[in-house]
CSV table of N, CA and C in Angstrom, one decimal:
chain,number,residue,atom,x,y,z
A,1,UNK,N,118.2,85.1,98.7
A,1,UNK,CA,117.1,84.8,97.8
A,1,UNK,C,116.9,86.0,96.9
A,2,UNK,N,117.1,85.9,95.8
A,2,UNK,CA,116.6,86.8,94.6
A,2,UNK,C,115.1,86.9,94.4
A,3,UNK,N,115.0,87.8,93.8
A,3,UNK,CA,113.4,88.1,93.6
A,3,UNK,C,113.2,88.2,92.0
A,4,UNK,N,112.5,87.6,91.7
A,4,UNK,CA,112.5,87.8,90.3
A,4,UNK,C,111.1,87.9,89.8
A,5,UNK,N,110.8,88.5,88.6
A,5,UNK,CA,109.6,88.5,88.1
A,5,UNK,C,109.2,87.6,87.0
A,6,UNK,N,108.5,86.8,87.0
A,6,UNK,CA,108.4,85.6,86.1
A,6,UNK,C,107.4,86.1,84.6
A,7,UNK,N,106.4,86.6,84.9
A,7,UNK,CA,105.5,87.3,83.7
A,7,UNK,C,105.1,88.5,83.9
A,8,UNK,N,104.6,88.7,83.1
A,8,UNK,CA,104.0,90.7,82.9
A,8,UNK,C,102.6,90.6,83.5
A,9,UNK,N,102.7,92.0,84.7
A,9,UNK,CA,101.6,91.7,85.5
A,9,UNK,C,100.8,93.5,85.0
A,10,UNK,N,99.9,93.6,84.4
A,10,UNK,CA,99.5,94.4,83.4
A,10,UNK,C,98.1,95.2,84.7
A,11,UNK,N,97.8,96.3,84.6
A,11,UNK,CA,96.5,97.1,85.3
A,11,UNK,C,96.1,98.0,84.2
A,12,UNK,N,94.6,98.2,84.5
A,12,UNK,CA,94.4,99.9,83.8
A,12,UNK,C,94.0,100.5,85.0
A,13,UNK,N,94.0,101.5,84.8
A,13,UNK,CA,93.1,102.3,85.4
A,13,UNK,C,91.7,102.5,85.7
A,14,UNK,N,91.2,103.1,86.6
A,14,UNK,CA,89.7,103.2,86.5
A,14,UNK,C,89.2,104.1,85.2
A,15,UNK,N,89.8,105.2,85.1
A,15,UNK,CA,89.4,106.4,84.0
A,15,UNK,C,89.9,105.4,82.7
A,16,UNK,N,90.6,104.5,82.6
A,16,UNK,CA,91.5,103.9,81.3
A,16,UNK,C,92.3,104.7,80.5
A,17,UNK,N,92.6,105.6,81.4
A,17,UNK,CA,93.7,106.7,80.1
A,17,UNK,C,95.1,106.1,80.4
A,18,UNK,N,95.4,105.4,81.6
A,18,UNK,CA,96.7,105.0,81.4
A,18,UNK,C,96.7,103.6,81.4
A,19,UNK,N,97.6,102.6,81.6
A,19,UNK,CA,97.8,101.1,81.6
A,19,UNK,C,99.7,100.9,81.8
A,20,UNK,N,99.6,100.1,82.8
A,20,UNK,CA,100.9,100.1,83.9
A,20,UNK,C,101.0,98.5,83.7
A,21,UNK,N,102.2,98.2,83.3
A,21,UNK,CA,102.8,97.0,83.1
A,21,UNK,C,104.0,96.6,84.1
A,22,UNK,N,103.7,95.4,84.7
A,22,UNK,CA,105.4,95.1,85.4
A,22,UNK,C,105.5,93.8,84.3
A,23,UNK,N,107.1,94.2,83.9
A,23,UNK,CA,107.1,93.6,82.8
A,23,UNK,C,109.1,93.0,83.0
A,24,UNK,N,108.7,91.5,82.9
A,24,UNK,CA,110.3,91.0,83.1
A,24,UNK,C,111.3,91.4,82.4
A,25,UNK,N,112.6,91.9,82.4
A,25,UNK,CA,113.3,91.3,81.3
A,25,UNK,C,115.4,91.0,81.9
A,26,UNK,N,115.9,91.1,80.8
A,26,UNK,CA,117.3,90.3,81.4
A,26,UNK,C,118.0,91.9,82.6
A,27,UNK,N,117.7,92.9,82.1
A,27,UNK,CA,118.5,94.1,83.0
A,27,UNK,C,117.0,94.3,84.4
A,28,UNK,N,116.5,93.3,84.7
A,28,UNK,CA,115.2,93.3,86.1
A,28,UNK,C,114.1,93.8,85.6
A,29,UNK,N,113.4,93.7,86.3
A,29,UNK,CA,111.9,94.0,86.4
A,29,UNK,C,111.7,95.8,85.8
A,30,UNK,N,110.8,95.9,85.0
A,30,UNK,CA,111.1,96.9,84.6
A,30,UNK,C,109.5,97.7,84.3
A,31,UNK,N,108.7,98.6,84.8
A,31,UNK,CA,107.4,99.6,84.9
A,31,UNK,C,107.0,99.9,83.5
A,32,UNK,N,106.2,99.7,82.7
A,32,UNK,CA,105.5,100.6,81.6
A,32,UNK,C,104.6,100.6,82.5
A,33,UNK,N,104.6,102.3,81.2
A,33,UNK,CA,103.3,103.2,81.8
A,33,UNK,C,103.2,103.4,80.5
A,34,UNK,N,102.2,103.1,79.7
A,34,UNK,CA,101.5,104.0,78.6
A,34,UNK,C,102.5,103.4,77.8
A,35,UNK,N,103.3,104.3,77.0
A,35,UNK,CA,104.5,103.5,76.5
A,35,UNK,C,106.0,103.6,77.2
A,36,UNK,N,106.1,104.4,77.7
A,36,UNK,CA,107.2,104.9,78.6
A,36,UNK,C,107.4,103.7,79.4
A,37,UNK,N,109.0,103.6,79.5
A,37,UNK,CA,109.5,102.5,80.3
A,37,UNK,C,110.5,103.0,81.7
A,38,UNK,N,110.1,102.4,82.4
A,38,UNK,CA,111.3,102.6,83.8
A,38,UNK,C,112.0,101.7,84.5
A,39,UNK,N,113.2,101.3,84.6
A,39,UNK,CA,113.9,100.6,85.1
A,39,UNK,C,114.0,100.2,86.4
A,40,UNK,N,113.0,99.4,87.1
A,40,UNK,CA,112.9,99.5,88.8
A,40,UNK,C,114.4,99.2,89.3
A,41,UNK,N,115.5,98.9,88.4
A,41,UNK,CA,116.8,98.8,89.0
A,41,UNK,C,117.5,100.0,89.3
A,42,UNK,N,117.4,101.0,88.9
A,42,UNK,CA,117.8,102.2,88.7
A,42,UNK,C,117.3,102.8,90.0
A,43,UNK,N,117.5,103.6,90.9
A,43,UNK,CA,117.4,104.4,92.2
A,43,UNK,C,116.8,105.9,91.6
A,44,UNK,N,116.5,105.7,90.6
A,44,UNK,CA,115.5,107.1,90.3
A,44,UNK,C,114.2,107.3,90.6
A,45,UNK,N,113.2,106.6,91.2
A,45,UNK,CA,112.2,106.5,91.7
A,45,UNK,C,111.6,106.8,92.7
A,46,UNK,N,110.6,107.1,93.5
A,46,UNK,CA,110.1,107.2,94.2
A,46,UNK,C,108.4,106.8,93.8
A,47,UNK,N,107.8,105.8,95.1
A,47,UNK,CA,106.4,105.4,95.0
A,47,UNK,C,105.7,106.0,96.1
A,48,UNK,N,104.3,106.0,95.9
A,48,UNK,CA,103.7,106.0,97.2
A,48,UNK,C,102.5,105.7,96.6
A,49,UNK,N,102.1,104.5,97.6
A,49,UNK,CA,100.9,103.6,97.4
A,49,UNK,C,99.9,103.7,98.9
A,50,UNK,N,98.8,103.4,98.2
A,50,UNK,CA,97.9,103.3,99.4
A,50,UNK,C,96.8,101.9,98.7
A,51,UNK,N,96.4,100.9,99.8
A,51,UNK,CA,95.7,99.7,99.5
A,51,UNK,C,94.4,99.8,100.4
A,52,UNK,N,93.4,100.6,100.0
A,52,UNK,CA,91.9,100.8,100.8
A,52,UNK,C,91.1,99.1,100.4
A,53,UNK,N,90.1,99.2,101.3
A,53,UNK,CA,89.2,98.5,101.2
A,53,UNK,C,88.5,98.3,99.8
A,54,UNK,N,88.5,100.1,99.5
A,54,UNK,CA,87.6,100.1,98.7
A,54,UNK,C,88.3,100.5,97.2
A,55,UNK,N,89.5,100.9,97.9
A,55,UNK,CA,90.1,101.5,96.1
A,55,UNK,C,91.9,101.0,96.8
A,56,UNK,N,92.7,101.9,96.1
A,56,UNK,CA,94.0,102.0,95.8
A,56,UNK,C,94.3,103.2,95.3
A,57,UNK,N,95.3,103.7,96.2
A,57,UNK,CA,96.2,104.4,94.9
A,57,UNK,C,97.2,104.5,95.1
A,58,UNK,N,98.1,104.6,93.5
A,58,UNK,CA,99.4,104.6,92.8
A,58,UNK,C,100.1,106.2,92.5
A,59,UNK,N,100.8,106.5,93.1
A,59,UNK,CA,101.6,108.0,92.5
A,59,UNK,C,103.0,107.0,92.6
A,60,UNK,N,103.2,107.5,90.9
A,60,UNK,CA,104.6,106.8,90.9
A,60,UNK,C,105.9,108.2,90.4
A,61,UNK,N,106.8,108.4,90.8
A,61,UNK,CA,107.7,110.0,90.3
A,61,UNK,C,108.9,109.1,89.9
A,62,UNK,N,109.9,109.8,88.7
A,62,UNK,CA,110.6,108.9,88.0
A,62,UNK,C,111.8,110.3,88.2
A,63,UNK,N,113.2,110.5,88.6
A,63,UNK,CA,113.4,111.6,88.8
A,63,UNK,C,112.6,113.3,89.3
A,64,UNK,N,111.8,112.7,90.1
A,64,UNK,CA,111.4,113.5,91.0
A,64,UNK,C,109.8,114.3,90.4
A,65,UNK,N,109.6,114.0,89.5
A,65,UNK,CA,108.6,113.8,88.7
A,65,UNK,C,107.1,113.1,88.5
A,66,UNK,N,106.2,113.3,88.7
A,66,UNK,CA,105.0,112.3,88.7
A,66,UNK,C,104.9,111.8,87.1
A,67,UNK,N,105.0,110.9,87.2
A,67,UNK,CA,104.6,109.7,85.5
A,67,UNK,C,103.6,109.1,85.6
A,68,UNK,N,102.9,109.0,87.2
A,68,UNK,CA,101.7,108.4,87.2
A,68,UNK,C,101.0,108.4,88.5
A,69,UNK,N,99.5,109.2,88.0
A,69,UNK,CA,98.8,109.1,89.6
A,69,UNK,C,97.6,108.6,89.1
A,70,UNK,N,97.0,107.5,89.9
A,70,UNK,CA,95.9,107.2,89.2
A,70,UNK,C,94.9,106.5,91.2
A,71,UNK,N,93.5,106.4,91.1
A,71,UNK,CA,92.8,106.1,91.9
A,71,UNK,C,91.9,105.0,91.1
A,72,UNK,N,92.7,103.9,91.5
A,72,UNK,CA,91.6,102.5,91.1
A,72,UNK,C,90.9,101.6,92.3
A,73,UNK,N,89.7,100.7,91.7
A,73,UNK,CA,88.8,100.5,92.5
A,73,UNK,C,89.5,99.2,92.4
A,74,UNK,N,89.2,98.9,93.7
A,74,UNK,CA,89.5,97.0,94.5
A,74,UNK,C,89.1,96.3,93.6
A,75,UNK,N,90.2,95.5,93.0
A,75,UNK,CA,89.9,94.0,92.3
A,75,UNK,C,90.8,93.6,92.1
A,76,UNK,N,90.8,92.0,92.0
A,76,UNK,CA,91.4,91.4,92.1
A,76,UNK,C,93.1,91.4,91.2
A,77,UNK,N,92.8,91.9,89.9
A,77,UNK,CA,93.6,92.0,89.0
A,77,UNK,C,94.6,93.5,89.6
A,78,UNK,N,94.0,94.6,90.6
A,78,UNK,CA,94.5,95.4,90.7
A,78,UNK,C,95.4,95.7,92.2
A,79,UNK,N,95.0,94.7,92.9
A,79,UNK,CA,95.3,94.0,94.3
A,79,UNK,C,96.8,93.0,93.8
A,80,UNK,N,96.8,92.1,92.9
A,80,UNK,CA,97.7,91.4,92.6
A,80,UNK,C,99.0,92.6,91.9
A,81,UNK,N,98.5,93.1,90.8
A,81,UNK,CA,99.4,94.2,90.4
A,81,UNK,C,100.4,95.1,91.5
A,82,UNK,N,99.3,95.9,92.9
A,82,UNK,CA,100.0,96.2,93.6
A,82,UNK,C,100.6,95.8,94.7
A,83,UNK,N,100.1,94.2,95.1
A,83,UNK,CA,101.4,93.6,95.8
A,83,UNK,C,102.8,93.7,94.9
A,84,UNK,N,102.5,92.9,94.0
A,84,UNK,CA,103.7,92.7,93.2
A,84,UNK,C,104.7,93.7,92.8
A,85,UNK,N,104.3,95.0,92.6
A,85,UNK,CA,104.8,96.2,92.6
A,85,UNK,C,105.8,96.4,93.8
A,86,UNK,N,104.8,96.2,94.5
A,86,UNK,CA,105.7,96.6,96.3
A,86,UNK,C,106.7,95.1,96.9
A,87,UNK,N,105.9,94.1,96.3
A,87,UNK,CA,107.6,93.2,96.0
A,87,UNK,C,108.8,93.6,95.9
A,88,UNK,N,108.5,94.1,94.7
A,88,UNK,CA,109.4,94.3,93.5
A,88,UNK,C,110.4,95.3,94.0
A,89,UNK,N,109.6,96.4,94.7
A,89,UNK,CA,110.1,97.7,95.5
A,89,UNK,C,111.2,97.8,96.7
A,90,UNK,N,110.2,96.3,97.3
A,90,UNK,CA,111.3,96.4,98.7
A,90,UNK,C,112.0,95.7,98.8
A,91,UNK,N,112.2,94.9,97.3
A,91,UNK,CA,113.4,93.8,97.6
A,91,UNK,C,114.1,94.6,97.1
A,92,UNK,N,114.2,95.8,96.3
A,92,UNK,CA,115.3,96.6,95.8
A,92,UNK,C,115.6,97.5,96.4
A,93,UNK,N,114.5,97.8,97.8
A,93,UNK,CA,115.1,98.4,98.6
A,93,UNK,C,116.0,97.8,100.0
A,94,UNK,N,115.5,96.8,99.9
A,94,UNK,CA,116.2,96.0,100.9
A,94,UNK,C,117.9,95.4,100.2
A,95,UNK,N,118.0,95.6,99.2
A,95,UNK,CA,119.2,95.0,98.3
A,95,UNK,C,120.1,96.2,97.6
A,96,UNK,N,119.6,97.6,98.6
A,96,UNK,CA,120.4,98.4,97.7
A,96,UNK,C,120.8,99.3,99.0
A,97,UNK,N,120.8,98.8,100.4
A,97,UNK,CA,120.8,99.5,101.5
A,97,UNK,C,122.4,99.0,101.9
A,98,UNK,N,122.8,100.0,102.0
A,98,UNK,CA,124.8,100.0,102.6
A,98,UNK,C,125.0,98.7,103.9
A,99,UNK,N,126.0,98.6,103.7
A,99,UNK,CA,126.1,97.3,104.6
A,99,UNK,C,126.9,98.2,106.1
């Protein structure tokens, strides 16, 4: 079973200084951040997510690097974003693991 992303699943932040896009296209699912784009196909990444009651948070590193840390508040639009993120994550991690 392939995993695929069918539409652009868009967040801001709480502060609104940044805005995080998962966004389809023909080379896979692919991260804007601001305007900067990252290729979730590519093994340059590293996430670490946390899903509270009451908030969330996103630190995303792009060769070893932070491109994005942000602490958002529970809602619906921002719960949907980060399942879909960690979809996205572990089917490429599950699909990129040595046989």
């Amino acid at each position: 079973m392939q995993f695929e992303l069918q539409e652009e699943q868009k967040v801001t932040s709480l502060c609104g200084n940044h805005v995080a896009r998962l966004v389809p296209s023909s080379d896979g699912p692919k991260l804007l951040i601001n305007r900067e784009e990252y290729s979730l196909k590519e093994a340059c990444w590293d996430v670490e997510m946390f899903h509270g009651r009451s908030s969330s948070i996103l630190i995303f590193y792009w060769k070893g690097e932070v491109k994005l840390s942000v602490k958002m508040p529970a809602m619906p639009q921002i719960e949907a974003f980060m399942t879909r993120l960690y979809q996205i994550l572990t089917f490429k991690l599950r699909t990129a693991q040595p046989l």
